[in-house]
């Protein structure tokens, strides 16, 4: 069979599994998730052995140690992955929730119910834990999942999926609900991108270039996730001590994540008071500042910034910086260069906060708080499939409800629609 | 300037207008809508004169009279269009609604607010009233709109947009918020389909082929609307009198709309009791039945159905029909051939209704009611931009809230995220 045929077979199995999984109530889904968690722990030696093959090959290819670390599994990490599956089992089931409802004036009972999306495709990079996290969140929300991980984690992902599917064999959840996209060539992902009608939504998780290519090539609806060019704007009325703490927390606490700050904007009226302290503190934390002329004038250590710096998600100990003459100029900068993830204002002014919140068009706006709080866990969702930076369907951290659609159900007693209103059909035999 | 440049200019004006319109509260938006309604009535002669040019050209081209009727405007119709705009002004403003919110354990105040999508593109066919309806719904929900109507209505649409934009000149809503896509060639629509980053969502309204081509070619996210291959399933436990009324209402009351029935499925155990009556009643109503062998055996008037009939949205006095041996077979038929719009069951059995509702994967499921009730007006939305048959973002009738996205806002007092939990930055000067 060709790779295209292999893909079709897998996708159709996923569709069939979705039709069986979708109507299942919570208890059998949770039971299946606990079976999966148990199996992951019981068969951890097998998983770690498969992972070792990926790690060895990555080392041979000269992969940097930070990437090797992301890829590597050990006993503790497999236990943590299993624990995350058990946590998903504890979360409320979004499926069946009545979102809106009531009785219409004509007596029709109308309800809008949450239902699964159907088949979800997840395309992701190095970390094997996404294979299990993604599968668990999809199962809990009643969706079948097609997983397309990095070829660098192929052996690990194959083992993880084998263990999960074996565990599902003794449950009401069909094993077809969890599948790897066959093939590891760059072409094999194309079948997934063109599977409109078989796959209901694609979620790319990873770097900007992965996400961009999925968005451009897919005919399946995509939920864009995660590129975070986040801003911290220090307003004319900011508490400068608070601003310094928020800036450092947003930039330094975990620079590799999408809700870390990438650009500092400072109102001109506090630039002289704030920037020298900020530059010194950032330098001490090992951060390179890429600044405009007004920032660069304050320190020789500042690297001159160009347009590209303001567009860049560094995900490193680098930050772009600029002085703005007004809150509106800060907003215009964020609208022009930002990625619509999270932008923060530090201010004591209620009016400034209100205007910033109204004008900044991003998934999240933080007032006197670090950008680092834009996170499904912090928001109390209990789990997160990613952070959407698009406006359709889901925006910001996506939990279980964001993995659902809705269905309208209306119930009558022979309700007919006429040009003058509703008529009830006469009762029969 | 080239057509591509013209489009870019218009799209950028729409983006700038959206940034100004988005934060406006309800009162200035409603005032602007009332100005638009007044202007449409005051300048109806100008609109009708422009429409006459379209109608004359359509006649010259030999357009059928039903299409001419859809295209034609007169004093009464312009008044009705203006009245619809006033009704939109009366609807609640979805923007700013707090969808979810509360205080997190760490004291951060978290709110999820409805915000406009930004720039909405609407691609539609013959009826000029969509030009005004679409603009009014977008303005009310804080969105700028790019309108791309049929070339057959070009003069009418140009006049309607000119009148609306002139009316906006004296309001707080920028005229750039309502624009026609320049050009009437088939190519000109391509610019809209490829305007990712400038246009936030495209809504095609019209026939199946229009919607299909937009879905396939667009890089902008699309909300698919309206193809309705709706089913009426007469269960073994149906009240057959009720079933007959529902079938006739769903098929005949208005056959040209997307929530009309296109396929009848009858449980084998009631086929002999129901089908002869149904075939006679349908024949009397002028409906041609395209049936499977078991249906065709009952009447010479039945045209043999092939696979294509079961896939077809006739929007005419035709209906496909088949006998099924179980409720599950009816569900399988609907899943295989349906368009995911609206499917109805007629049954007295609570269990059958429950199973049908759980297994049919459509935007709306009707129990003992005509499919004709799937409609924004009937659901109490007050207005409708279309009926979504996709699962992402909106499913079923779309009112004003479906023209919005959301934004998360969190407010702290120097909240910092650390590896061990939240820390509040020490207060400063």
XYZ file of C-alpha atoms in Angstrom, chain B:
429
model
C -3.182 51.129 -9.713
C -3.606 47.406 -10.230
C -6.611 45.501 -8.917
C -4.347 43.937 -6.265
C -3.264 47.408 -5.098
C -6.875 48.564 -5.052
C -7.757 45.623 -2.876
C -4.872 46.232 -0.469
C -5.882 49.856 -0.072
C -9.469 48.905 0.723
C -8.444 46.112 3.095
C -6.055 48.384 5.005
C -8.746 51.043 5.312
C -11.028 48.339 6.711
C -8.356 47.285 9.241
C -7.851 50.877 10.373
C -11.610 51.351 10.618
C -11.946 48.143 12.625
C -9.416 49.437 15.163
C -11.566 52.552 15.690
C -14.937 50.795 15.544
C -14.042 47.868 17.800
C -13.831 49.758 21.113
C -16.977 51.875 20.475
C -19.768 51.268 22.982
C -23.316 50.479 21.927
C -24.885 53.945 21.677
C -22.777 55.366 18.821
C -23.055 52.099 16.899
C -26.854 52.083 17.206
C -27.018 55.767 16.260
C -24.979 55.038 13.140
C -27.258 52.128 12.199
C -30.319 54.389 12.483
C -28.628 56.991 10.276
C -27.996 54.251 7.722
C -31.644 53.135 7.849
C -32.868 56.723 7.380
C -30.517 57.290 4.444
C -31.631 54.094 2.695
C -35.259 55.263 2.779
C -34.445 58.872 1.857
C -32.312 57.865 -1.096
C -34.435 54.928 -2.228
C -35.000 56.466 -5.690
C -31.256 56.488 -6.333
C -30.966 52.863 -5.132
C -33.902 51.694 -7.246
C -32.516 53.465 -10.331
C -29.166 51.691 -9.907
C -30.975 48.402 -9.360
C -32.912 48.929 -12.616
C -29.589 48.876 -14.520
C -28.784 45.454 -13.000
C -32.280 44.172 -13.717
C -32.191 45.399 -17.340
C -28.838 43.723 -17.936
C -30.061 40.510 -16.300
C -33.117 40.503 -18.612
C -30.888 41.075 -21.655
C -28.802 38.100 -20.554
C -31.918 35.941 -20.394
C -31.833 35.482 -16.609
C -34.830 33.431 -15.365
C -37.643 35.392 -13.730
C -37.129 33.796 -10.295
C -33.571 35.191 -10.296
C -34.784 38.547 -11.568
C -37.230 38.625 -8.677
C -34.458 37.968 -6.149
C -32.413 40.770 -7.669
C -35.160 43.376 -7.939
C -35.634 46.250 -5.508
C -38.638 48.530 -5.189
C -39.830 51.088 -2.660
C -41.307 48.412 -0.362
C -38.224 46.240 -0.442
C -35.892 49.136 0.328
C -38.150 50.031 3.273
C -37.975 46.423 4.470
C -34.182 46.486 4.211
C -34.055 49.697 6.248
C -36.444 48.213 8.819
C -34.117 45.236 9.238
C -31.256 47.640 9.987
C -33.382 49.309 12.699
C -34.091 45.866 14.172
C -30.361 45.162 14.386
C -29.928 48.452 16.248
C -32.455 47.194 18.826
C -30.531 43.970 19.513
C -28.202 43.720 22.518
C -24.544 44.498 21.826
C -22.469 41.323 22.184
C -19.194 43.264 22.551
C -17.936 43.618 26.109
C -20.050 40.778 27.471
C -18.166 38.930 30.231
C -18.294 35.304 29.124
C -16.410 33.858 32.095
C -14.585 35.446 34.966
C -13.625 35.381 38.592
C -10.741 35.824 40.981
C -7.973 33.229 40.795
C -6.591 31.683 43.997
C -3.572 34.005 43.748
C -5.782 37.103 43.633
C -5.528 37.828 39.910
C -8.866 39.076 38.598
C -9.560 37.189 35.386
C -12.257 38.037 32.830
C -12.990 36.689 29.367
C -14.650 39.443 27.315
C -16.381 39.335 23.949
C -14.523 41.451 21.371
C -15.099 41.976 17.648
C -13.424 39.631 15.171
C -11.938 42.606 13.287
C -12.478 42.546 9.518
C -15.155 40.191 8.175
C -15.391 39.342 4.468
C -18.782 38.297 3.114
C -18.988 36.648 -0.308
C -22.525 36.262 -1.573
C -24.817 35.869 -4.538
C -27.767 37.690 -6.111
C -29.854 39.333 -3.380
C -28.857 42.980 -2.757
C -30.424 42.908 0.730
C -27.453 40.813 1.938
C -25.261 43.868 1.272
C -27.128 45.847 3.911
C -27.947 42.973 6.308
C -24.311 41.876 6.391
C -23.043 45.411 6.913
C -25.536 46.074 9.726
C -24.713 42.859 11.614
C -20.970 43.482 11.277
C -21.208 47.116 12.426
C -23.346 46.164 15.413
C -20.789 43.540 16.465
C -17.931 46.045 16.053
C -16.509 44.551 12.868
C -15.481 46.223 9.632
C -16.903 44.431 6.593
C -15.611 43.784 3.088
C -18.555 42.941 0.840
C -18.159 40.882 -2.316
C -21.545 40.453 -3.954
C -22.481 39.004 -7.296
C -21.459 40.920 -10.417
C -25.120 40.674 -11.446
C -25.969 43.066 -8.580
C -22.964 45.331 -8.992
C -24.848 48.591 -9.644
C -27.290 47.908 -6.784
C -24.527 47.018 -4.334
C -22.458 50.043 -5.340
C -25.420 52.340 -4.704
C -26.304 50.666 -1.379
C -22.731 50.908 -0.105
C -22.434 54.538 -1.266
C -25.601 55.451 0.634
C -24.441 53.597 3.770
C -20.976 55.172 3.709
C -22.388 58.663 3.163
C -24.658 58.123 6.154
C -21.720 57.036 8.319
C -19.829 60.254 7.540
C -21.741 62.090 10.273
C -21.366 59.327 12.872
C -18.599 57.938 15.104
C -18.420 54.806 12.942
C -15.734 55.329 10.272
C -17.006 54.929 6.691
C -14.026 52.645 6.058
C -15.866 50.025 8.100
C -18.175 49.295 5.132
C -16.570 48.641 1.772
C -17.106 46.792 -1.468
C -14.252 44.639 -2.708
C -13.074 46.469 -5.839
C -13.488 44.832 -9.255
C -16.129 42.487 -10.581
C -13.963 39.928 -12.337
C -13.645 36.389 -11.046
C -10.027 37.247 -10.201
C -10.953 40.082 -7.876
C -12.418 37.675 -5.335
C -9.037 35.902 -5.166
C -7.453 38.858 -3.390
C -10.033 38.491 -0.645
C -9.427 34.740 -0.363
C -5.693 35.281 0.093
C -5.885 38.234 2.496
C -4.733 36.309 5.578
C -3.580 38.793 8.197
C -5.750 41.581 6.763
C -9.115 39.828 6.929
C -10.018 37.815 10.033
C -12.779 35.604 8.680
C -14.662 34.946 5.453
C -18.323 34.009 5.378
C -19.577 32.686 2.043
C -23.361 32.884 1.642
C -24.930 31.163 -1.317
C -25.028 27.915 -3.210
C -22.943 24.820 -2.616
C -20.440 25.533 -5.403
C -19.694 29.063 -4.165
C -19.136 27.794 -0.638
C -16.995 24.884 -1.794
C -14.698 27.078 -3.868
C -14.230 29.570 -1.013
C -13.471 26.784 1.455
C -10.908 25.215 -0.861
C -9.091 28.325 -2.024
C -9.087 30.565 1.030
C -6.096 30.993 3.329
C -8.294 33.212 5.509
C -10.318 31.223 8.069
C -13.778 30.458 6.649
C -17.105 29.857 8.342
C -18.916 27.436 6.067
C -22.620 28.156 5.793
C -25.776 26.810 4.625
C -25.655 23.665 2.519
C -28.580 21.716 3.901
C -29.159 18.106 2.944
C -31.685 17.663 5.756
C -33.325 14.343 6.644
C -36.658 13.362 8.154
C -36.482 9.920 9.774
C -39.800 8.234 10.553
C -39.071 5.829 13.382
C -40.745 2.477 14.114
C -42.525 4.199 17.012
C -43.570 7.317 15.121
C -47.021 8.850 15.273
C -47.619 8.471 11.541
C -50.035 11.390 11.266
C -47.476 13.659 12.933
C -44.775 12.215 10.710
C -46.769 13.013 7.579
C -47.348 16.618 8.645
C -43.700 17.107 9.578
C -42.510 15.576 6.309
C -44.770 17.799 4.227
C -43.929 20.912 6.203
C -40.201 20.237 6.000
C -40.308 19.567 2.247
C -43.005 21.809 0.869
C -43.467 24.887 3.054
C -40.433 26.592 1.470
C -38.432 24.198 -0.680
C -35.775 26.744 -1.736
C -34.174 27.157 1.707
C -31.363 25.259 3.391
C -33.469 23.892 6.259
C -35.973 22.209 3.932
C -35.946 18.381 3.939
C -34.179 16.624 1.064
C -34.327 12.963 2.150
C -37.000 10.844 3.821
C -35.933 7.728 5.738
C -38.624 5.319 6.935
C -38.212 2.422 9.352
C -39.100 -0.847 7.613
C -41.664 -1.789 10.255
C -43.847 1.225 9.394
C -42.992 1.457 5.696
C -46.174 -0.293 4.539
C -48.369 1.833 6.779
C -46.623 5.136 6.125
C -45.160 5.208 2.646
C -48.339 4.862 0.550
C -49.892 7.806 2.428
C -46.662 9.792 2.212
C -46.213 9.142 -1.512
C -49.787 10.195 -2.225
C -49.485 13.367 -0.163
C -46.131 14.280 -1.703
C -47.487 13.681 -5.210
C -50.466 15.879 -4.439
C -48.079 18.627 -3.295
C -46.189 18.322 -6.598
C -43.131 16.618 -5.115
C -41.131 14.103 -7.161
C -39.869 11.209 -5.037
C -36.494 9.616 -5.849
C -36.696 6.299 -4.005
C -34.760 3.103 -3.389
C -36.154 -0.235 -4.556
C -38.438 -0.686 -1.553
C -39.946 2.771 -2.021
C -40.174 2.440 -5.803
C -42.064 -0.839 -5.436
C -44.991 1.096 -3.944
C -45.677 3.536 -6.775
C -44.903 3.927 -10.451
C -44.410 7.656 -9.885
C -41.255 7.058 -7.846
C -38.045 7.766 -9.777
C -35.295 5.256 -8.924
C -32.702 6.927 -6.690
C -28.944 6.536 -7.057
C -26.143 7.457 -4.622
C -26.079 10.979 -6.027
C -29.706 11.565 -5.064
C -28.886 10.904 -1.426
C -26.084 13.486 -1.579
C -28.151 16.150 -3.319
C -29.543 19.344 -1.842
C -32.408 19.664 -4.333
C -33.805 23.004 -3.114
C -36.764 22.097 -5.309
C -39.920 19.970 -5.163
C -37.882 16.756 -5.131
C -37.063 14.422 -2.277
C -34.950 11.277 -1.979
C -36.433 8.406 0.022
C -35.220 5.109 1.431
C -36.422 2.373 3.782
C -34.033 1.497 6.629
C -34.106 -1.557 8.864
C -33.152 0.206 12.082
C -32.582 3.565 13.721
C -28.842 2.874 13.547
C -29.107 2.349 9.796
C -30.892 5.706 9.520
C -28.085 7.331 11.517
C -25.447 5.663 9.337
C -27.232 6.946 6.218
C -27.348 10.478 7.624
C -23.679 10.376 8.634
C -22.709 9.083 5.180
C -24.797 11.375 2.971
C -25.904 14.316 5.107
C -24.382 17.787 5.155
C -24.505 18.173 8.943
C -27.234 20.839 8.853
C -30.507 19.593 10.405
C -31.924 16.102 10.756
C -35.256 15.206 12.307
C -36.653 12.110 13.978
C -40.358 11.490 14.444
C -40.913 9.048 17.297
C -42.935 8.455 20.438
C -40.033 6.524 21.954
C -37.901 8.398 24.452
C -35.084 5.891 23.925
C -35.131 6.268 20.158
C -35.114 10.061 20.428
C -32.214 9.958 22.891
C -30.176 7.631 20.684
C -30.859 9.646 17.513
C -29.862 12.913 19.230
C -26.666 11.320 20.576
C -25.553 9.719 17.315
C -26.497 12.215 14.614
C -23.541 14.550 14.152
C -25.269 17.633 12.764
C -25.576 21.299 13.671
C -29.187 20.730 14.682
C -31.288 17.693 15.549
C -35.084 18.015 15.625
C -37.311 15.679 17.616
C -40.962 15.640 16.552
C -40.581 18.989 14.832
C -40.040 20.212 11.298
C -36.454 20.871 10.136
C -37.662 24.346 9.138
C -37.124 25.666 12.689
C -33.317 25.761 12.356
C -33.190 29.518 11.893
C -31.747 32.453 13.827
C -35.109 34.192 13.929
C -36.934 31.095 15.211
C -34.192 30.498 17.815
C -34.722 34.029 19.104
C -31.428 35.531 17.905
C -33.217 38.448 16.242
C -30.926 38.305 13.216
C -28.827 35.761 11.408
C -25.705 36.071 9.284
C -26.040 32.472 8.074
C -26.203 28.905 9.315
C -22.833 27.301 9.978
C -22.428 23.656 9.052
C -18.872 23.446 10.355
C -17.762 22.555 13.844
C -15.200 25.239 14.619
C -16.231 28.568 16.164
C -19.942 28.504 15.340
C -22.373 25.719 14.520
C -25.954 26.240 13.427
C -27.649 29.642 13.131
C -25.150 32.473 13.668
C -26.331 35.627 15.391
C -24.337 38.582 16.673
C -22.304 36.687 19.340
C -21.011 34.373 16.588
C -19.484 37.468 14.930
C -17.235 37.998 17.950
C -14.089 36.531 19.450
C -12.972 36.850 23.063
C -10.067 38.420 24.925
C -8.722 37.446 28.351
C -7.949 40.296 30.732
C -6.174 39.744 34.036
C -5.460 42.392 36.592
C -3.046 42.124 39.493
C -1.031 44.302 41.831
C 2.452 43.283 40.752
C 1.765 39.569 40.308
C 4.883 37.560 39.414
C 4.992 33.849 38.551
C 7.717 31.776 40.193
C 8.493 28.089 40.149
C 6.883 27.747 43.564
C 3.836 29.953 43.028
C 2.771 33.577 42.770
C 4.770 36.364 44.431
C 3.569 39.971 44.641
C 6.235 42.528 43.724
C 7.057 44.800 46.676
C 5.334 48.178 46.376
C 7.556 51.077 45.320
C 7.478 54.858 45.208
